[in-house]
Every structure is written in C-alpha cells, then in structure tokens.
Short mmCIF file of C-alpha atoms in Angstrom, two decimals:
data_model
loop_
_atom_site.label_atom_id
_atom_site.label_comp_id
_atom_site.label_asym_id
_atom_site.label_seq_id
_atom_site.Cartn_x
_atom_site.Cartn_y
_atom_site.Cartn_z
CA MET Y 1 -63.52 31.38 47.82
CA ILE Y 2 -60.68 31.25 45.29
CA VAL Y 3 -57.57 33.05 46.45
CA SER Y 4 -56.03 35.00 43.59
CA ALA Y 5 -53.40 37.69 43.39
CA ARG Y 6 -55.94 40.22 44.68
CA ASN Y 7 -57.53 38.53 47.67
CA VAL Y 8 -54.91 36.68 49.71
CA THR Y 9 -56.14 36.23 53.28
CA PRO Y 10 -53.71 34.01 55.22
CA ALA Y 11 -55.33 31.85 57.88
CA ARG Y 12 -52.14 31.20 59.85
CA THR Y 13 -48.86 32.86 58.90
CA PRO Y 14 -48.26 35.07 55.87
CA SER Y 15 -46.68 33.45 52.84
CA THR Y 16 -43.67 34.98 51.14
CA VAL Y 17 -44.73 33.41 47.84
CA PRO Y 18 -46.92 35.65 45.67
CA ILE Y 19 -49.99 34.17 44.02
CA ALA Y 20 -49.58 35.12 40.39
CA GLY Y 21 -53.13 35.01 39.02
CA GLU Y 22 -54.56 34.24 35.60
CA ALA Y 23 -52.97 37.13 33.72
CA ALA Y 24 -49.45 36.04 34.65
CA TYR Y 25 -50.22 32.47 33.57
CA ALA Y 26 -51.63 33.65 30.25
CA GLU Y 27 -48.48 35.68 29.62
CA GLY Y 28 -46.28 32.69 30.43
CA LEU Y 29 -48.32 30.44 28.17
CA ALA Y 30 -47.99 32.93 25.31
CA ARG Y 31 -44.19 32.91 25.68
CA LEU Y 32 -44.22 29.12 25.67
CA ARG Y 33 -46.23 28.99 22.45
CA GLU Y 34 -43.97 31.56 20.82
CA SER Y 35 -40.89 29.51 21.73
CA TYR Y 36 -42.51 26.39 20.28
CA ARG Y 37 -43.05 28.16 16.97
CA ALA Y 38 -39.38 29.21 16.96
CA ILE Y 39 -38.16 25.60 16.97
CA PRO Y 40 -37.44 24.38 13.43
CA PRO Y 41 -39.95 21.79 12.18
CA ASN Y 42 -37.25 19.12 11.83
CA ALA Y 43 -35.81 19.64 15.34
CA ARG Y 44 -36.74 17.86 18.54
CA VAL Y 45 -38.83 19.81 21.04
CA ARG Y 46 -37.20 20.06 24.48
CA LEU Y 47 -37.42 22.27 27.53
CA ALA Y 48 -35.02 25.19 27.87
CA LYS Y 49 -34.19 24.40 31.50
CA LYS Y 50 -30.96 25.31 33.28
CA THR Y 51 -31.61 22.89 36.13
CA SER Y 52 -32.90 19.35 36.44
CA ASN Y 53 -33.56 16.69 39.06
CA LEU Y 54 -32.51 13.96 36.62
CA PHE Y 55 -29.44 11.82 37.24
CA ARG Y 56 -28.98 10.68 33.67
CA ALA Y 57 -27.05 12.43 30.93
CA ARG Y 58 -29.00 14.39 28.35
CA ALA Y 59 -27.91 14.95 24.77
CA ALA Y 60 -26.99 18.48 23.79
CA ALA Y 61 -29.92 20.46 22.45
CA GLU Y 62 -29.94 20.86 18.69
CA ALA Y 63 -32.32 23.83 18.67
CA PRO Y 64 -33.72 26.47 21.02
CA GLY Y 65 -35.85 24.96 23.77
CA LEU Y 66 -39.29 25.71 25.11
CA ASP Y 67 -39.45 28.83 27.27
CA VAL Y 68 -41.20 27.69 30.44
CA SER Y 69 -39.93 30.55 32.59
CA GLY Y 70 -43.41 32.06 32.90
CA LEU Y 71 -45.01 28.86 34.20
CA ALA Y 72 -43.34 28.66 37.60
CA SER Y 73 -45.98 30.32 39.77
CA VAL Y 74 -48.88 29.47 42.03
CA ILE Y 75 -51.86 30.72 40.01
CA SER Y 76 -54.61 30.47 42.63
CA ILE Y 77 -55.67 28.60 45.76
CA ASP Y 78 -59.19 27.63 46.75
CA PRO Y 79 -59.00 26.85 50.48
CA GLU Y 80 -62.67 25.83 50.65
CA ALA Y 81 -62.42 23.31 47.81
CA ARG Y 82 -58.88 22.42 48.96
CA THR Y 83 -57.35 22.83 45.53
CA ALA Y 84 -54.53 24.79 43.97
CA ASP Y 85 -53.86 25.84 40.38
CA VAL Y 86 -50.16 25.98 39.57
CA GLY Y 87 -47.89 26.35 36.59
CA GLY Y 88 -46.12 23.23 35.44
CA MET Y 89 -42.74 24.61 36.55
CA CYS Y 90 -43.94 25.64 40.01
CA THR Y 91 -41.77 24.03 42.69
CA TYR Y 92 -43.21 22.20 45.65
CA GLU Y 93 -41.28 24.62 47.84
CA ASP Y 94 -43.31 27.52 46.49
CA LEU Y 95 -46.61 25.63 46.57
CA VAL Y 96 -46.08 24.53 50.18
CA ALA Y 97 -45.17 28.08 51.19
CA ALA Y 98 -48.40 29.32 49.62
CA THR Y 99 -50.69 26.65 51.10
CA LEU Y 100 -49.40 26.23 54.66
CA PRO Y 101 -50.85 29.59 55.77
CA PHE Y 102 -54.28 28.08 55.05
CA GLY Y 103 -53.50 24.92 57.02
CA LEU Y 104 -53.22 22.96 53.75
CA ALA Y 105 -50.53 21.10 51.83
CA PRO Y 106 -50.33 18.90 48.73
CA THR Y 107 -51.39 15.33 49.51
CA VAL Y 108 -47.88 14.14 48.63
CA VAL Y 109 -44.88 16.47 48.88
CA PRO Y 110 -41.75 14.99 47.24
CA GLN Y 111 -38.69 15.26 49.41
CA LEU Y 112 -36.69 17.98 47.64
CA LYS Y 113 -37.67 21.62 47.41
CA SER Y 114 -36.64 22.11 43.79
CA ILE Y 115 -38.88 19.36 42.39
CA THR Y 116 -41.59 20.88 40.19
CA LEU Y 117 -45.17 19.71 40.02
CA GLY Y 118 -44.88 19.07 36.31
CA GLY Y 119 -41.72 17.05 36.90
CA ALA Y 120 -43.22 14.98 39.69
CA VAL Y 121 -46.28 14.17 37.60
CA SER Y 122 -44.58 13.40 34.28
CA GLY Y 123 -41.83 11.60 36.16
CA MET Y 124 -42.34 10.13 39.58
CA GLY Y 125 -42.44 11.51 43.09
CA ILE Y 126 -43.10 9.87 46.43
CA GLU Y 127 -43.08 10.67 50.12
CA SER Y 128 -44.11 9.41 53.53
CA SER Y 129 -47.82 10.06 52.90
CA SER Y 130 -47.77 7.73 49.87
CA PHE Y 131 -48.92 4.69 51.83
CA ARG Y 132 -52.31 6.42 52.19
CA ALA Y 133 -52.30 9.16 49.51
CA GLY Y 134 -50.58 7.43 46.60
CA LEU Y 135 -48.29 9.31 44.24
CA PRO Y 136 -48.25 13.00 43.21
CA HIS Y 137 -50.08 12.42 39.93
CA GLU Y 138 -53.01 10.95 41.88
CA ALA Y 139 -53.64 14.37 43.40
CA VAL Y 140 -54.09 15.93 39.96
CA LEU Y 141 -57.67 16.80 39.07
CA SER Y 142 -56.89 18.16 35.62
CA MET Y 143 -53.93 19.50 33.68
CA ASP Y 144 -53.20 21.53 30.60
CA ILE Y 145 -50.53 19.89 28.44
CA LEU Y 146 -48.56 21.23 25.50
CA THR Y 147 -48.43 18.23 23.17
CA GLY Y 148 -45.83 17.44 20.54
CA SER Y 149 -48.09 18.98 17.89
CA GLY Y 150 -47.97 22.35 19.68
CA GLU Y 151 -51.58 22.19 20.85
CA VAL Y 152 -52.49 22.84 24.50
CA VAL Y 153 -55.16 20.37 25.61
CA THR Y 154 -56.91 19.96 28.95
CA ALA Y 155 -56.63 16.39 30.19
CA ALA Y 156 -58.94 15.18 32.96
CA PRO Y 157 -60.80 11.99 33.89
CA GLY Y 158 -63.95 11.66 31.81
CA GLY Y 159 -62.90 14.33 29.33
CA PRO Y 160 -62.08 14.00 25.62
CA ASP Y 161 -58.38 13.69 26.41
CA ALA Y 162 -58.72 11.33 29.38
CA ASP Y 163 -56.32 8.87 27.73
CA LEU Y 164 -53.58 11.53 27.94
CA PHE Y 165 -54.45 12.19 31.58
CA PHE Y 166 -53.82 8.56 32.51
CA ALA Y 167 -50.79 8.11 30.22
CA PHE Y 168 -48.96 11.27 31.30
CA PRO Y 169 -47.41 9.91 34.55
CA ASN Y 170 -43.99 8.41 33.86
CA SER Y 171 -43.95 9.80 30.31
CA TYR Y 172 -41.00 12.14 31.07
CA GLY Y 173 -41.91 14.68 28.41
CA THR Y 174 -42.44 12.14 25.64
CA LEU Y 175 -46.14 13.02 25.33
CA GLY Y 176 -45.86 16.72 26.13
CA TYR Y 177 -45.27 19.13 28.98
CA SER Y 178 -47.77 20.24 31.59
CA THR Y 179 -48.37 23.97 31.59
CA ARG Y 180 -50.97 24.09 34.35
CA LEU Y 181 -52.20 21.62 36.96
CA THR Y 182 -55.15 21.66 39.34
CA VAL Y 183 -54.20 19.59 42.37
CA ALA Y 184 -55.95 18.47 45.53
CA LEU Y 185 -54.75 19.67 48.92
CA GLU Y 186 -55.27 18.17 52.36
CA PRO Y 187 -55.50 19.67 55.86
CA VAL Y 188 -52.32 19.70 57.91
CA THR Y 189 -51.59 20.65 61.49
CA ARG Y 190 -48.92 22.89 62.93
CA TYR Y 191 -46.63 20.04 63.95
CA VAL Y 192 -45.71 16.45 63.19
CA GLU Y 193 -44.81 14.17 66.10
CA LEU Y 194 -42.39 11.40 65.18
CA ARG Y 195 -41.74 7.95 66.59
CA HIS Y 196 -38.51 6.24 65.55
CA VAL Y 197 -39.02 2.49 65.89
CA ARG Y 198 -35.86 0.35 65.73
CA PHE Y 199 -35.73 -3.16 64.29
CA HIS Y 200 -32.97 -5.73 64.61
CA THR Y 201 -34.16 -7.91 61.71
CA LEU Y 202 -35.48 -7.01 58.28
CA ASP Y 203 -38.25 -9.58 58.60
CA ASP Y 204 -39.64 -7.71 61.62
CA LEU Y 205 -39.35 -4.43 59.74
CA GLN Y 206 -41.29 -5.84 56.77
CA GLU Y 207 -44.03 -7.33 58.91
CA THR Y 208 -44.56 -4.19 60.98
CA MET Y 209 -44.54 -1.96 57.91
CA GLY Y 210 -47.30 -4.03 56.33
CA GLU Y 211 -49.40 -3.91 59.48
CA ILE Y 212 -49.09 -0.12 59.71
CA VAL Y 213 -50.03 0.37 56.05
CA ASP Y 214 -53.17 -1.68 56.60
CA ALA Y 215 -54.19 -0.24 59.98
CA ARG Y 216 -52.77 3.31 59.66
CA GLU Y 217 -51.88 3.13 63.33
CA TYR Y 218 -49.23 1.63 65.58
CA GLU Y 219 -49.76 0.64 69.21
CA GLY Y 220 -53.02 2.58 69.31
CA GLU Y 221 -51.61 5.83 67.91
CA ALA Y 222 -52.47 7.17 64.44
CA VAL Y 223 -49.85 7.13 61.69
CA ASP Y 224 -50.20 9.85 59.05
CA TYR Y 225 -46.69 9.60 57.59
CA LEU Y 226 -44.50 6.52 57.20
CA ASP Y 227 -41.00 5.97 55.88
CA GLY Y 228 -37.88 4.16 57.02
CA VAL Y 229 -34.10 3.95 56.94
CA VAL Y 230 -31.88 0.88 56.77
CA PHE Y 231 -28.31 1.26 58.05
CA SER Y 232 -27.50 -2.45 58.12
CA ALA Y 233 -29.24 -5.82 58.29
CA ASP Y 234 -29.52 -5.51 62.09
CA GLU Y 235 -30.17 -1.76 62.33
CA SER Y 236 -33.22 -0.40 60.58
CA TYR Y 237 -35.98 2.02 61.51
CA LEU Y 238 -39.51 3.02 60.68
CA VAL Y 239 -40.35 6.67 61.26
CA LEU Y 240 -44.01 7.16 62.13
CA GLY Y 241 -45.42 10.67 61.84
CA ARG Y 242 -48.61 11.92 63.44
CA LYS Y 243 -50.31 15.24 62.70
CA THR Y 244 -50.81 17.31 65.83
CA ASP Y 245 -51.50 20.84 67.06
CA GLU Y 246 -50.33 19.98 70.57
CA PRO Y 247 -47.53 22.32 71.66
CA GLY Y 248 -44.20 20.92 72.77
CA PRO Y 249 -40.44 21.13 72.29
CA LEU Y 250 -39.35 21.30 68.64
CA SER Y 251 -36.20 20.09 66.93
CA ASP Y 252 -34.39 21.97 64.17
CA TYR Y 253 -32.40 20.11 61.51
CA THR Y 254 -31.80 23.06 59.21
CA GLY Y 255 -28.43 23.98 60.73
CA ARG Y 256 -25.82 21.99 62.63
CA GLU Y 257 -28.00 19.03 63.55
CA ILE Y 258 -28.44 16.29 60.95
CA TYR Y 259 -31.89 14.75 60.64
CA TYR Y 260 -31.11 11.17 59.65
CA ARG Y 261 -28.64 10.79 62.49
CA SER Y 262 -31.40 11.75 64.95
CA ILE Y 263 -33.28 8.59 63.99
CA GLN Y 264 -30.63 6.21 65.30
CA HIS Y 265 -30.83 4.81 68.83
CA ALA Y 266 -30.02 1.61 70.71
CA ASP Y 267 -33.44 -0.01 71.03
CA GLY Y 268 -37.20 0.52 71.31
CA ILE Y 269 -38.86 3.82 70.35
CA THR Y 270 -37.72 7.43 70.56
CA ARG Y 271 -39.81 10.53 69.85
CA ASP Y 272 -39.24 13.86 68.16
CA ARG Y 273 -41.33 16.79 66.99
CA LEU Y 274 -41.03 19.18 64.05
CA THR Y 275 -43.10 21.95 62.57
CA THR Y 276 -45.02 20.67 59.57
CA HIS Y 277 -42.91 22.89 57.33
CA ASP Y 278 -39.67 21.42 58.69
CA TYR Y 279 -41.05 17.89 58.51
CA LEU Y 280 -41.97 18.24 54.85
CA TRP Y 281 -38.43 19.46 54.06
CA ARG Y 282 -36.53 17.36 56.63
CA TRP Y 283 -34.61 15.53 53.90
CA ASP Y 284 -33.71 18.59 51.81
CA THR Y 285 -31.14 20.13 54.17
CA ASP Y 286 -28.71 17.25 53.68
CA TRP Y 287 -30.19 15.80 50.49
CA PHE Y 288 -31.13 12.82 52.66
CA TRP Y 289 -27.50 11.91 53.58
CA CYS Y 290 -25.76 12.77 50.31
CA SER Y 291 -24.35 16.05 51.67
CA ARG Y 292 -21.63 13.99 53.34
CA ALA Y 293 -20.03 13.51 49.90
CA PHE Y 294 -19.32 17.27 49.90
CA GLY Y 295 -18.01 17.34 53.47
CA ALA Y 296 -21.09 19.21 54.72
CA GLN Y 297 -21.61 16.77 57.61
CA ASN Y 298 -18.11 17.28 58.98
CA PRO Y 299 -18.69 19.40 62.11
CA LYS Y 300 -15.76 21.71 61.31
CA VAL Y 301 -16.96 22.26 57.74
CA ARG Y 302 -20.60 22.58 58.76
CA ARG Y 303 -19.86 25.44 61.14
CA LEU Y 304 -18.53 27.42 58.20
CA TRP Y 305 -21.08 26.30 55.61
CA PRO Y 306 -23.66 29.08 54.99
CA LYS Y 307 -27.01 27.87 56.27
CA HIS Y 308 -28.86 29.04 53.15
CA LEU Y 309 -26.65 26.71 51.07
CA LEU Y 310 -27.59 23.64 53.09
CA ARG Y 311 -30.16 22.57 50.52
CA SER Y 312 -30.53 20.19 47.60
CA SER Y 313 -30.55 22.88 44.91
CA PHE Y 314 -27.00 23.91 45.89
CA TYR Y 315 -25.77 20.33 46.01
CA TRP Y 316 -27.07 19.96 42.46
CA LYS Y 317 -24.67 22.70 41.40
CA LEU Y 318 -21.80 20.79 43.01
CA VAL Y 319 -22.85 17.63 41.16
CA ALA Y 320 -22.87 19.59 37.89
CA LEU Y 321 -19.31 20.75 38.56
CA ASP Y 322 -18.25 17.19 39.33
CA ARG Y 323 -19.78 15.95 36.07
CA ARG Y 324 -18.04 18.66 34.09
CA TRP Y 325 -14.57 18.27 35.62
CA ASP Y 326 -14.61 14.67 36.98
CA ILE Y 327 -13.59 16.05 40.36
CA GLY Y 328 -14.52 12.95 42.34
CA ASP Y 329 -12.64 10.55 40.09
CA ARG Y 330 -9.59 12.81 40.00
CA LEU Y 331 -9.46 12.98 43.78
CA ALA Y 332 -9.88 9.18 43.96
CA ALA Y 333 -7.01 8.72 41.49
CA ARG Y 334 -4.72 10.84 43.68
CA LYS Y 335 -5.45 8.44 46.54
CA GLY Y 336 -4.79 5.43 44.33
CA GLU Y 337 -8.48 4.51 44.29
CA PRO Y 338 -10.52 3.43 41.24
CA PRO Y 339 -13.13 5.72 39.68
CA GLY Y 340 -16.70 5.34 40.86
CA GLU Y 341 -19.85 4.06 39.21
CA ARG Y 342 -22.78 6.26 40.13
CA VAL Y 343 -25.62 4.23 41.66
CA VAL Y 344 -28.46 6.71 42.11
CA GLN Y 345 -31.75 4.88 41.88
CA ASP Y 346 -35.23 4.42 43.29
CA ILE Y 347 -36.75 0.98 42.80
CA GLU Y 348 -40.06 -0.51 43.86
CA VAL Y 349 -40.91 -4.07 44.80
CA HIS Y 350 -43.97 -5.62 46.38
CA ILE Y 351 -43.81 -5.44 50.16
CA ASP Y 352 -43.59 -9.25 50.36
CA GLU Y 353 -40.25 -9.07 48.51
CA ILE Y 354 -38.64 -6.22 50.42
CA THR Y 355 -36.61 -8.35 52.85
CA GLU Y 356 -35.16 -10.46 50.06
CA PHE Y 357 -34.19 -7.39 48.06
CA LEU Y 358 -32.61 -5.63 51.03
CA GLU Y 359 -30.62 -8.70 52.07
CA TRP Y 360 -29.34 -9.08 48.50
CA PHE Y 361 -28.52 -5.38 48.21
CA LEU Y 362 -26.63 -5.22 51.51
CA ASP Y 363 -24.54 -8.22 50.43
CA GLU Y 364 -23.84 -7.06 46.86
CA ILE Y 365 -23.83 -3.25 46.74
CA PRO Y 366 -21.64 -1.32 49.24
CA ILE Y 367 -24.02 1.57 49.84
CA GLU Y 368 -25.70 2.70 53.05
CA PRO Y 369 -28.02 4.09 54.37
CA ILE Y 370 -31.04 3.05 52.30
CA TRP Y 371 -34.38 4.85 52.28
CA LEU Y 372 -37.71 3.01 52.40
CA CYS Y 373 -41.13 4.42 51.55
CA PRO Y 374 -44.26 2.24 51.30
CA LEU Y 375 -46.95 3.20 48.81
CA ARG Y 376 -50.35 2.20 47.54
CA LEU Y 377 -52.41 3.60 44.72
CA ARG Y 378 -55.32 5.67 45.98
CA ASP Y 379 -58.65 3.93 46.36
CA PRO Y 380 -61.05 4.56 44.71
CA LEU Y 381 -59.39 5.12 41.36
CA PRO Y 382 -60.34 8.10 39.18
CA THR Y 383 -63.35 7.79 36.91
CA GLY Y 384 -62.48 5.90 33.74
CA ALA Y 385 -59.24 4.36 35.03
CA ASP Y 386 -58.33 0.83 33.93
CA PRO Y 387 -59.06 -1.27 37.04
CA ASP Y 388 -56.02 -3.49 36.40
CA ARG Y 389 -53.42 -0.89 35.35
CA PRO Y 390 -54.82 2.59 35.88
CA TRP Y 391 -51.61 4.40 34.92
CA PRO Y 392 -50.52 2.61 31.72
CA LEU Y 393 -46.86 3.69 31.74
CA TYR Y 394 -46.23 2.73 35.37
CA PRO Y 395 -46.62 -0.89 36.55
CA LEU Y 396 -48.50 -0.61 39.85
CA GLU Y 397 -51.57 -2.65 40.66
CA PRO Y 398 -54.46 -1.28 42.73
CA ARG Y 399 -54.92 -2.47 46.32
CA GLU Y 400 -51.34 -3.78 46.52
CA THR Y 401 -48.61 -2.45 48.78
CA TYR Y 402 -45.20 -1.66 47.32
CA VAL Y 403 -42.03 -0.33 48.91
CA ASN Y 404 -39.88 2.28 47.24
CA VAL Y 405 -36.18 1.77 48.00
CA GLY Y 406 -33.85 4.70 47.44
CA PHE Y 407 -30.05 4.49 47.34
CA TRP Y 408 -27.86 7.32 46.13
CA SER Y 409 -24.10 6.99 46.06
CA ALA Y 410 -21.28 5.41 44.03
CA VAL Y 411 -19.39 2.12 44.08
CA PRO Y 412 -15.82 1.45 42.88
CA LYS Y 413 -15.43 0.42 39.26
CA GLN Y 414 -13.33 -2.64 38.55
CA PRO Y 415 -10.94 -2.73 35.55
CA GLY Y 416 -12.56 -4.21 32.46
CA GLN Y 417 -16.06 -4.40 33.91
CA ILE Y 418 -19.10 -3.72 31.75
CA GLU Y 419 -20.52 -0.20 31.82
CA GLY Y 420 -23.04 0.19 34.62
CA ARG Y 421 -22.26 -3.19 36.19
CA ALA Y 422 -23.81 -2.43 39.60
CA ASN Y 423 -26.86 -0.75 38.06
CA ARG Y 424 -27.39 -3.70 35.73
CA LEU Y 425 -27.20 -6.15 38.65
CA ILE Y 426 -29.83 -4.11 40.49
CA GLU Y 427 -32.12 -4.08 37.46
CA GLU Y 428 -31.80 -7.87 37.12
CA LYS Y 429 -32.62 -8.45 40.79
CA VAL Y 430 -35.56 -6.05 40.75
CA SER Y 431 -36.97 -7.72 37.63
CA GLU Y 432 -36.49 -11.15 39.21
CA LEU Y 433 -38.67 -9.97 42.11
CA GLY Y 434 -41.34 -8.55 39.79
CA GLY Y 435 -40.43 -4.93 40.54
CA HIS Y 436 -39.37 -1.91 38.52
CA LYS Y 437 -37.48 1.32 38.98
CA SER Y 438 -37.96 5.02 38.38
CA LEU Y 439 -36.45 6.41 35.18
CA TYR Y 440 -34.85 9.61 36.44
CA SER Y 441 -31.41 7.97 36.41
CA GLU Y 442 -29.41 5.59 34.21
CA ALA Y 443 -31.30 2.58 32.86
CA PHE Y 444 -29.91 -0.38 30.90
CA TYR Y 445 -32.98 -2.45 29.99
CA GLU Y 446 -33.25 -4.25 26.68
CA ARG Y 447 -36.07 -2.83 24.59
CA ALA Y 448 -38.50 -5.74 24.98
CA GLU Y 449 -38.31 -5.78 28.77
CA PHE Y 450 -38.55 -2.00 28.92
CA ASP Y 451 -41.69 -1.95 26.80
CA GLU Y 452 -43.29 -4.63 28.95
CA LEU Y 453 -42.54 -2.74 32.15
CA TYR Y 454 -43.36 0.77 30.99
CA GLY Y 455 -46.34 0.35 28.67
CA GLY Y 456 -44.57 0.45 25.32
CA THR Y 457 -47.60 -0.56 23.24
CA HIS Y 458 -49.78 1.97 25.06
CA LEU Y 459 -47.19 4.70 24.60
CA GLU Y 460 -46.97 4.23 20.84
CA LYS Y 461 -50.74 4.65 20.59
CA TYR Y 462 -50.68 7.88 22.56
CA LYS Y 463 -47.64 9.17 20.67
CA SER Y 464 -49.43 8.72 17.35
CA ARG Y 465 -52.31 10.84 18.59
CA TYR Y 466 -50.54 13.59 20.54
CA ASP Y 467 -47.19 13.71 18.75
CA PRO Y 468 -47.98 12.61 15.17
CA GLU Y 469 -44.87 14.24 13.67
CA ASP Y 470 -42.55 12.72 16.29
CA ARG Y 471 -41.34 16.06 17.63
CA LEU Y 472 -40.71 14.58 21.09
CA LEU Y 473 -38.23 11.83 21.94
CA GLY Y 474 -39.60 8.39 22.74
CA LEU Y 475 -39.38 7.07 26.30
CA TYR Y 476 -36.78 4.38 25.57
CA ASP Y 477 -34.64 6.78 23.55
CA LYS Y 478 -34.77 9.39 26.30
CA THR Y 479 -34.29 7.21 29.38
CA VAL Y 480 -32.11 4.31 28.19
CA ARG Y 481 -30.36 5.54 25.07
CA ARG Y 482 -30.06 9.02 26.65
CA GLN Y 483 -30.55 10.83 23.40
#
C-alpha cells in the first residue's frame, strides 16, 4: 500500500505533516523548470534559498536562483515496502514526523531538524546509526536530479544514469540538484534506551568502540545506535542506544534539561530512556552544545527562552546576525580579547587513528566537547558500485571503520597569523593520518590534494556529461575558493 495524500492511515500516532502527493510535486517541478529558464544563459545556476546548513561563505548571486519552494514535501510513503518519496528540499524533521506514525524512520537521520534530504545526499550527513546503516545517500534507491543542462534525469543503480547516482554524494550542487528521492526506511520502536559508558583513557574508548561496531552489542545487550562525546583526555563517553517498546520512565531534554550534560558521570555506566522522536532530535535542542554561545544554557536565561526557539534553525538566525554585524568579535574587543577564528568542522579518520588525532587535537586546539560517530559503508554495496571506491567523490573504503569527529566553536586569532591557521593545522593533521573532512565549512586545500581526496578526475568526467556548458560551479571553486 502506498500512502498518498488521499489514504493516510496512521499506525501509531497521527502526523501533523501532510503528505503532498504527485500533483503537488509536479507543480513544484514545473516552477523549478520555469525558474531555470529565467536564468540568463551566461549566469551561474544556484538555488534561491534563504537558509543553509553550510558554514562557509557564499558569493552573492549574480542572477535569480532556482525556485525549489515546491519541492519541500513528503510525496508518498509505502509502509509495506518501507520506502518514502520526498522532494529534494524536504527536511528530515518533516519526513520523520510523517514516518514515525507507521513505526518507521529513515535509516540515518542527521542530527539537525532543518537538514534537507537533498542537502544530506549531495553533501554529507551522519548519525548514530551510521556504524551499521552507513550514510544518508546509502538509503537512496533512486533520485531525480536537475542537471546543469536543465534536464531532469532519474539516477539509480543499474540505470542509464547510474554514474550520476554514484557521483552525486559530496558533489554539493556541482552536478545538479535533487528534485525527488526515493529512500529506504527501517522499523523503529517507541523508545530508545541509552547506556552512557565512561572511559578514563582514549585508548580504551577506541578499543571498545571498535568492538561494538564489529559485534553490534556490548556486555550481552544489543546496540542499535552508537556515538560518543569527549570532554577531555581522561573523560570521554560512548552512548549506546537500544530500540525498545518496554515502558519505563522517560527523560525530556527539550526544555530546561540539557542532553549532553546528562551523559556525564563519575564512573561506570548510567542509563536513560527517551522516546524515539526525542532521541532522533536529542542534539537539535541545544545544537549539540553550541547554544551555550548564545547564553541559552545559563539557567536564568533558559527559564526565559521560549521553548519553541530552543532549536538549531533559530540558532542559525543568530549566527547570520553575527556574520552580518560581527557581534562576537565586537563583544570580544570590548573585553580586550582578540577576534575569533571559526573552527566548525567534521573530519573522518580510520578508527585505528582516532586516539592519535584526539590527543593531538586536545593539545593543539582549545575546543571542547568533541563529538564522535563511527561509520561504515553499507554491505553489500549497491549494484554496479566500484568495489574499491563506490562513491567516487568521497574517500571511504568498504568494510573499513571510520570515526567522524565533530568540533564546532572558535579559537582566538593571533596578530599576524595566516588566515584560517587552526583550520589549516587540522587539515594537515587529518591528511597525515590518511583522513579527510566534510566540505560544508571552510577548506584550505591546495588543488592537487583536493582533487586526490575528492575525486577530481572523476568529477570532471561527470561535469562534461551533465553540465556541458559549465552552468554550475566546480567543487573546488565552491568549497575552497568560495565563489
């Protein structure tokens, strides 16, 4: 049974998100095509978006952008096949709201509600199911993509445009924009029971993480979700989640209580329990821990802060104001402090290198906490995938375990230092360890190293086929040169 706008039958609790149906998608696609035709032939093609989850500057648009406003809906859900059809601008918040009533959720739900499916697939997304379910693009069964030539093609494994299907992840709009995606869903339970396991050494953390990834259990209990937090070299945690329908006391971190602080304890293991909905969005309320930069974790401020504004999409608006008016640097100057260098990055290294990276980072970069998320590509790979590098623009090898490390803050700038000093040091260390980083934030790579990491020769081949008139920016120009 395919659930469309006319036959929604919730299995658990009603969803507040309407299922738009095919007609609404067709209307949105028509508006997109019309907006493409309105862009002058000599102008770059870009999205006309008011919001973004990118942390790198973007050049001012030189022409009207693509109208994607009609592509933000859930089109249909098939609970029997466990699939959903969504517009490329549909947010994970809306998709989760539509699927949870059927006891289903996307296989990987990136941490922030405002992330779109198209953004997570053309960029990168990750979450605590990634050690078993891979990355968001690995849940995609097929997708419709508006290419640089203005044509909408359907890309799927084994199809005529399979090369675009595999090249699209990490392309960041340089090969086109997804208009529609069919994604796999997985069964979920009503609750997630958590175990917070403390470690006093990073070596022990690394070893235990690897064992859990391999066994998918810890001390005889299943592990369905796995991530971690490092506060210091002698205080780190793995958070082990288990799907369950067993009733029990529930915690709520959508108001005064702060989720990441609940993880900390003196020794051993503590337990907690959340609804699946609250678990999937546990990081959004405080944008992991970044809400502290706005004073939202101060108990006096938090009592007055409207609950509906405790969410990442509102913090983004505050960041935009800071960028426009340099509020943070101006306040620092009043205190006699130097301006800050923004260090907002996610990097990935092989699990065998995670202790070395963390020890280096804690010594060199004054930022804490640090988020950890192990991941593996899904096995088996899709039909037709390159067995050595299935996703050409993203350097992950099959059957290997990596750890994503997220750190999001700022460090003081020193007079006369090179632009992006801390970020450059991180890039050098990550490259030394054979790793790489996501491209949603500032990058400083030289062109040769960038092309080696992110499939430059492959990308040029795909660009010549799907963007022959060079209407879309290249990946290096967009992510490093910030054009």
